[in-house]
Short mmCIF file of C-alpha atoms and ligand atoms in Angstrom, two decimals:
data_model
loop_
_atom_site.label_atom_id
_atom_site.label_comp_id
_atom_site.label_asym_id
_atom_site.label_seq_id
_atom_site.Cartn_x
_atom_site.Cartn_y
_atom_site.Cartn_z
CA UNK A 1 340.09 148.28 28.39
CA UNK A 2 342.23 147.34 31.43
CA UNK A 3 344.15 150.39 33.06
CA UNK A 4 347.24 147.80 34.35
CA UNK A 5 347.66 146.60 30.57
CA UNK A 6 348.10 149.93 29.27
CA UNK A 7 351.53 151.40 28.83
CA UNK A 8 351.57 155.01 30.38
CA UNK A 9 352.31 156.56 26.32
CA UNK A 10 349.08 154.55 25.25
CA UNK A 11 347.20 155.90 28.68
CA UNK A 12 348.53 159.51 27.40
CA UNK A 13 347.00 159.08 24.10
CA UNK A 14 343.03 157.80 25.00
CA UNK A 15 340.18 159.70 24.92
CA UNK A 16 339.51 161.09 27.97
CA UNK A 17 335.68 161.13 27.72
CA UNK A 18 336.19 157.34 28.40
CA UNK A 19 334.18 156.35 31.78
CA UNK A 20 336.79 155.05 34.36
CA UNK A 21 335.49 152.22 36.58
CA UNK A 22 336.67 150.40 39.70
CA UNK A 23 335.41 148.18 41.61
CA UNK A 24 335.18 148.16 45.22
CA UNK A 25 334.73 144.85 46.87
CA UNK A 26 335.66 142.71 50.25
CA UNK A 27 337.35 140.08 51.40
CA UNK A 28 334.82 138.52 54.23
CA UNK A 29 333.11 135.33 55.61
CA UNK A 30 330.89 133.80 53.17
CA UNK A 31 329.23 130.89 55.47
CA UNK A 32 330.77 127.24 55.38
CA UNK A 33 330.27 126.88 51.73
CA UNK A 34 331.37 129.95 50.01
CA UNK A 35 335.15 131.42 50.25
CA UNK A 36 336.15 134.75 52.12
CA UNK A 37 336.78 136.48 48.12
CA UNK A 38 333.48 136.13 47.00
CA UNK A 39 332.27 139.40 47.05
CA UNK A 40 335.56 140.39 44.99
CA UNK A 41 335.69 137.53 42.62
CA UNK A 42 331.90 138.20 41.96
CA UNK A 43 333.26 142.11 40.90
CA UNK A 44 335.95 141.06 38.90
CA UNK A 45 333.88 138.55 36.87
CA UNK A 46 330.96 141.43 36.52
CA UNK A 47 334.25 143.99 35.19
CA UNK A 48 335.34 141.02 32.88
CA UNK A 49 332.78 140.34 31.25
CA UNK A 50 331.86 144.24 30.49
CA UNK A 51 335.07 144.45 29.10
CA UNK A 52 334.30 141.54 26.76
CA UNK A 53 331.14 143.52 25.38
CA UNK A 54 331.83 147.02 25.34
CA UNK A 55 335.66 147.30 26.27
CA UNK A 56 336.67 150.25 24.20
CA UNK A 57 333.93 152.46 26.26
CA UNK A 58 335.11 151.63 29.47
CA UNK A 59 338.45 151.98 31.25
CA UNK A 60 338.86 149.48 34.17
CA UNK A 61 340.87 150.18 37.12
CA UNK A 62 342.87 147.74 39.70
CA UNK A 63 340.55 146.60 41.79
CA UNK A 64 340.13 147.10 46.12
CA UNK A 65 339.50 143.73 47.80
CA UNK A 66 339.12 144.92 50.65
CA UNK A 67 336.39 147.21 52.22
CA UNK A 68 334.24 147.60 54.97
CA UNK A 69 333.70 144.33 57.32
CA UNK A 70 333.45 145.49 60.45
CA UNK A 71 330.28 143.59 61.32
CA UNK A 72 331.45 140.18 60.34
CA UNK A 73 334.41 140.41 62.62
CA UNK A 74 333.53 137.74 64.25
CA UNK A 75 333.99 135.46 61.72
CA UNK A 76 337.26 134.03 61.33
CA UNK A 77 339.38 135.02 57.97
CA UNK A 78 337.71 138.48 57.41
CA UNK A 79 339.42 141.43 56.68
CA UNK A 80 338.38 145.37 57.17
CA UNK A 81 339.63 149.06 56.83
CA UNK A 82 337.70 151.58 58.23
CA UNK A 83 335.74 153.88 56.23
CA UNK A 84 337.70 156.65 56.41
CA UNK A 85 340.78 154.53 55.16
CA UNK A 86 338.73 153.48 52.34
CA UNK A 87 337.41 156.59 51.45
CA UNK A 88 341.11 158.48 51.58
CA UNK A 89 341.81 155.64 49.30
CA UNK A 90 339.33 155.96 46.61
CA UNK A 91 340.01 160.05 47.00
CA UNK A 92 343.57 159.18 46.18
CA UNK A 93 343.45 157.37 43.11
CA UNK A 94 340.24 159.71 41.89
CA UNK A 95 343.08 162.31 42.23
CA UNK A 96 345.13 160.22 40.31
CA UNK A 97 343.02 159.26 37.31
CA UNK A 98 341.56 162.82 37.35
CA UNK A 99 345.47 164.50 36.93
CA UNK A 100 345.71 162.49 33.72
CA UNK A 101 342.83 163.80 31.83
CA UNK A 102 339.34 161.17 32.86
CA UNK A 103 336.69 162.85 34.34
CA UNK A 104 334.15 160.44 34.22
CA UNK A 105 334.31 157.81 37.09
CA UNK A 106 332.54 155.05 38.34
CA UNK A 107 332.76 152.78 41.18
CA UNK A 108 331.33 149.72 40.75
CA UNK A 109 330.54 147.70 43.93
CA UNK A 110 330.25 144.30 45.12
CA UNK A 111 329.43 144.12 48.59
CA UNK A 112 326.49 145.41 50.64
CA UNK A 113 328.82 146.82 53.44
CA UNK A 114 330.03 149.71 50.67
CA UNK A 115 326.77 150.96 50.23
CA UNK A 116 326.81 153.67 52.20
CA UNK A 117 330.27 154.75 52.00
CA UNK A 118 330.12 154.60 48.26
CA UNK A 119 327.15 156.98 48.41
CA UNK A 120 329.43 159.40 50.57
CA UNK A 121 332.18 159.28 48.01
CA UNK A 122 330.29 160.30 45.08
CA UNK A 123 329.15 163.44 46.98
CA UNK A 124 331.97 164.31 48.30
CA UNK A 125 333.97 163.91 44.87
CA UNK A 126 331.35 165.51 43.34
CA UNK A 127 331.45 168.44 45.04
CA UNK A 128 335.75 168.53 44.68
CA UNK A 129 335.36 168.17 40.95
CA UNK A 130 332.66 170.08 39.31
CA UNK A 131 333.25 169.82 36.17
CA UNK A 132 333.89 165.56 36.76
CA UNK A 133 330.69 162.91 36.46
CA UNK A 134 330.55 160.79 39.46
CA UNK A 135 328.35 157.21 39.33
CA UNK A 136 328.19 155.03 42.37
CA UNK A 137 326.30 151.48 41.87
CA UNK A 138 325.78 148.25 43.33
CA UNK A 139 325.58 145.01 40.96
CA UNK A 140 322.64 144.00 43.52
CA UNK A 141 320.31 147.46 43.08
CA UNK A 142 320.21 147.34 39.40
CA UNK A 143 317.38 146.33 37.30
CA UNK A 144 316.26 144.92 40.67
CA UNK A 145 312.46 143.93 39.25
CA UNK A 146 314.05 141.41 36.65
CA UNK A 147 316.24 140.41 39.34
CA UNK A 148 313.91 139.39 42.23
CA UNK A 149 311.67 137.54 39.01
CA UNK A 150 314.54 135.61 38.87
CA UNK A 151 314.45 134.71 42.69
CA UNK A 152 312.38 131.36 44.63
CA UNK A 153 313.94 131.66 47.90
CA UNK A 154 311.51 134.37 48.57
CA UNK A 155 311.92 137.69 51.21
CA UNK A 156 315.18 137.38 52.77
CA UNK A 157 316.66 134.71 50.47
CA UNK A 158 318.67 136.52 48.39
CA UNK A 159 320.46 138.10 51.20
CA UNK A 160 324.57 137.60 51.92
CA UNK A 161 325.54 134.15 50.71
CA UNK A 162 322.34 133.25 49.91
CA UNK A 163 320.67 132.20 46.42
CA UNK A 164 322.16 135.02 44.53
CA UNK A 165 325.41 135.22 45.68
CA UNK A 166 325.63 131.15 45.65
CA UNK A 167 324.68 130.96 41.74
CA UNK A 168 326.75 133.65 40.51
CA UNK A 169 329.78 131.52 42.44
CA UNK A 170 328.66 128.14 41.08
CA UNK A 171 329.03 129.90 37.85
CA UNK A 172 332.17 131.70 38.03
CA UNK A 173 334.08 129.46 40.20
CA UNK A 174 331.99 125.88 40.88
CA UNK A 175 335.20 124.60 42.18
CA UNK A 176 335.50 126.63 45.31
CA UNK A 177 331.85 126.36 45.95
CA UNK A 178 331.62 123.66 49.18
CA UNK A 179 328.34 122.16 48.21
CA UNK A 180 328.31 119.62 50.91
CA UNK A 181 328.17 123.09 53.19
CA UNK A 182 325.31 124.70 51.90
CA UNK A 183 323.09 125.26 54.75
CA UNK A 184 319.13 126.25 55.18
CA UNK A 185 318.75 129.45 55.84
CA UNK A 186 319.01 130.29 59.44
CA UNK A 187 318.02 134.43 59.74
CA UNK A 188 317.62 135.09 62.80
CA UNK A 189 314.12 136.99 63.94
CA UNK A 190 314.18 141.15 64.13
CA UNK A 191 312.08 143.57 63.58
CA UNK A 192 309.40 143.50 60.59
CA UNK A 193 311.03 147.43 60.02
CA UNK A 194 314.49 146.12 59.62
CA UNK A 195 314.44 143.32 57.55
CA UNK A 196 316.24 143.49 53.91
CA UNK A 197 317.86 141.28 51.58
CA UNK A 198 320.52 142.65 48.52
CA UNK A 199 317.11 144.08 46.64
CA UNK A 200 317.08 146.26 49.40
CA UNK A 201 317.43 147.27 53.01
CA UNK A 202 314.83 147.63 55.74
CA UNK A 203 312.90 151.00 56.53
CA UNK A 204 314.99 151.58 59.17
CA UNK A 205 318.95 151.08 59.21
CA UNK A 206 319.69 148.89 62.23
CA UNK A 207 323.22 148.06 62.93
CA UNK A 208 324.12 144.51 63.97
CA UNK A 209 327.13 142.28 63.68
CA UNK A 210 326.15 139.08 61.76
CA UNK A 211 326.60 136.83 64.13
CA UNK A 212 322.81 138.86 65.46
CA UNK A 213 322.04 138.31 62.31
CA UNK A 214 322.45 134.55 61.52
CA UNK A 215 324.39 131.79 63.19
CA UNK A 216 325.97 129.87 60.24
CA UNK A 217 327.41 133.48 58.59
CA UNK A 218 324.58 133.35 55.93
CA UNK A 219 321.96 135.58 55.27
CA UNK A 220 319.76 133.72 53.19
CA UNK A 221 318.80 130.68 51.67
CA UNK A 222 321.68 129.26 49.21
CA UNK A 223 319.26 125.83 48.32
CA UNK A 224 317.67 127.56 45.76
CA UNK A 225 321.03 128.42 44.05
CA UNK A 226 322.16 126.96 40.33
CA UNK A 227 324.09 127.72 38.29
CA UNK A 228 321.85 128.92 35.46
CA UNK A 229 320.31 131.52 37.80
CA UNK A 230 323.58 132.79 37.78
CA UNK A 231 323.93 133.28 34.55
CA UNK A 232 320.56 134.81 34.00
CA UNK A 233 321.80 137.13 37.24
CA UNK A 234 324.68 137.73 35.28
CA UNK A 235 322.81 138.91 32.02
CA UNK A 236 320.33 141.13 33.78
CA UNK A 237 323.48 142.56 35.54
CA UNK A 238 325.18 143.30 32.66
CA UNK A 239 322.34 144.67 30.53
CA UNK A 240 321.87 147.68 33.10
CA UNK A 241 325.80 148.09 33.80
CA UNK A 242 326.54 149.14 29.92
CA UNK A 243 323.14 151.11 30.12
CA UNK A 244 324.97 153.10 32.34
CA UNK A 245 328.77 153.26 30.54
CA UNK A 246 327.29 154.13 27.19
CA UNK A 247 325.40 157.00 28.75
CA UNK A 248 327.88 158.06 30.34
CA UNK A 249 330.56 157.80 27.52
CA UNK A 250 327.76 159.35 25.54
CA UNK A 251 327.45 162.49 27.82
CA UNK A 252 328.53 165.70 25.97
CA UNK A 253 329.39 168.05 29.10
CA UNK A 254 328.94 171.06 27.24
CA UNK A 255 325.57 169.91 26.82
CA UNK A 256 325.45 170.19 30.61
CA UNK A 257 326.41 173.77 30.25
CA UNK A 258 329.58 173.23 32.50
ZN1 ZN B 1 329.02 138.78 49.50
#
């Protein structure tokens, strides 16, 4: 179900043990070959198509297009709140969806730079609403074994605009993938503790813009992209993401003894 379609009467008159999900994106430099909404049109497609398969156990939000960018800056067309602006943000409309009954809430996000932040926000709401269930996730971390068997371009590869992010594109929007543009990947050297990809970070968190990172705004190697990866990506995605509505539109929270 989509929030926005919803007339406030019908909104009155759902069951409240329905999970309510948003998802958090960005609006950021993608390299010379994918466009700056990537990370959000990725989100939106994932929300779609879980409202196609189990749409009367999941409430979907508006979405936020915008999060935190800070470190690709220097790349032309990006946009960026702060964290704290995103955070009083997602506090707000928790507040909002909370005052009408839900009290089961997810946020669903789409870009790497959320991670953290998104982690913050379910403890923190948490902890303001005891009695509410709080799941943060990224569409990257889950079922992330089936998800790297998937992968060719090997450590590193699947990393921002890079073979993952490239074939869920060709597959959602082929038309505003550049092909001519995709470039080899170009990661610059670091340290053997800091190196990650979307699977997952390094040992240690080490804070560079991109442009450190890479010189063509990639992370990754996009040559291994197609557009059936990304719709195996896509399955594996979705197999884990209604794992995790139904149980939560499944939890009882007496059973919880709350
Ligand atoms: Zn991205």
């Amino acid at each position: 179900m989509i929030w926005e379609e919803f007339t406030s009467f019908q909104i009155k008159d759902l069951d409240k043990h329905i999970p309510v999900l948003i998802n958090l994106s960005a609006t950021e430099q993608h390299g010379r070959h994918l466009p700056l909404g990537t990370d959000r049109m990725i989100g939106h497609h994932f929300c779609q198509r879980l409202n196609e398969k189990i749409g009367d156990k999941v409430l979907i939000l508006p979405e936020l297009a915008i999060g935190y960018s800070k470190h690709h800056m220097d790349f032309a067309g990006t946009l960026s709140l702060n964290h704290e602006t995103i955070l009083a943000q997602l506090k707000d409309i928790t507040d909002a969806v909370f005052s009408h009954g839900f009290y089961k809430f997810v946020l669903f996000n789409s870009h790497g730079g959320n991670q953290g932040l998104g982690q913050v926000f379910i403890e923190k709401m948490g902890a303001r609403y005891p009695h509410g269930h709080f799941v943060m996730f990224s569409w990257f971390r889950l079922a992330v074994e089936r998800l790297r068997a998937i992968s060719d371009s090997g450590p590193g590869g699947a990393g921002h605009g890079g073979e993952f992010e490239t074939s869920l594109m060709l597959r959602i929007a082929p038309h505003l993938v550049n092909q001519e543009y995709i470039g080899e990947k170009r990661n610059k050297p670091s340290f053997r503790w800091a190196e990650g990809d979307l699977f997952g970070g390094g040992e240690a968190s080490y804070y560079r813009s991109m442009m450190d990172m890479t010189d063509n705004g990639i992370y990754g190697d996009p040559r291994f992209a197609s557009t059936e990866k990304g719709e195996q990506i896509e399955n594996v995605v979705l197999d884990r993401m209604k794992e995790i509505v139904f149980d939560l539109y499944n939890l009882d929270t007496r059973s919880l003894n709350r």
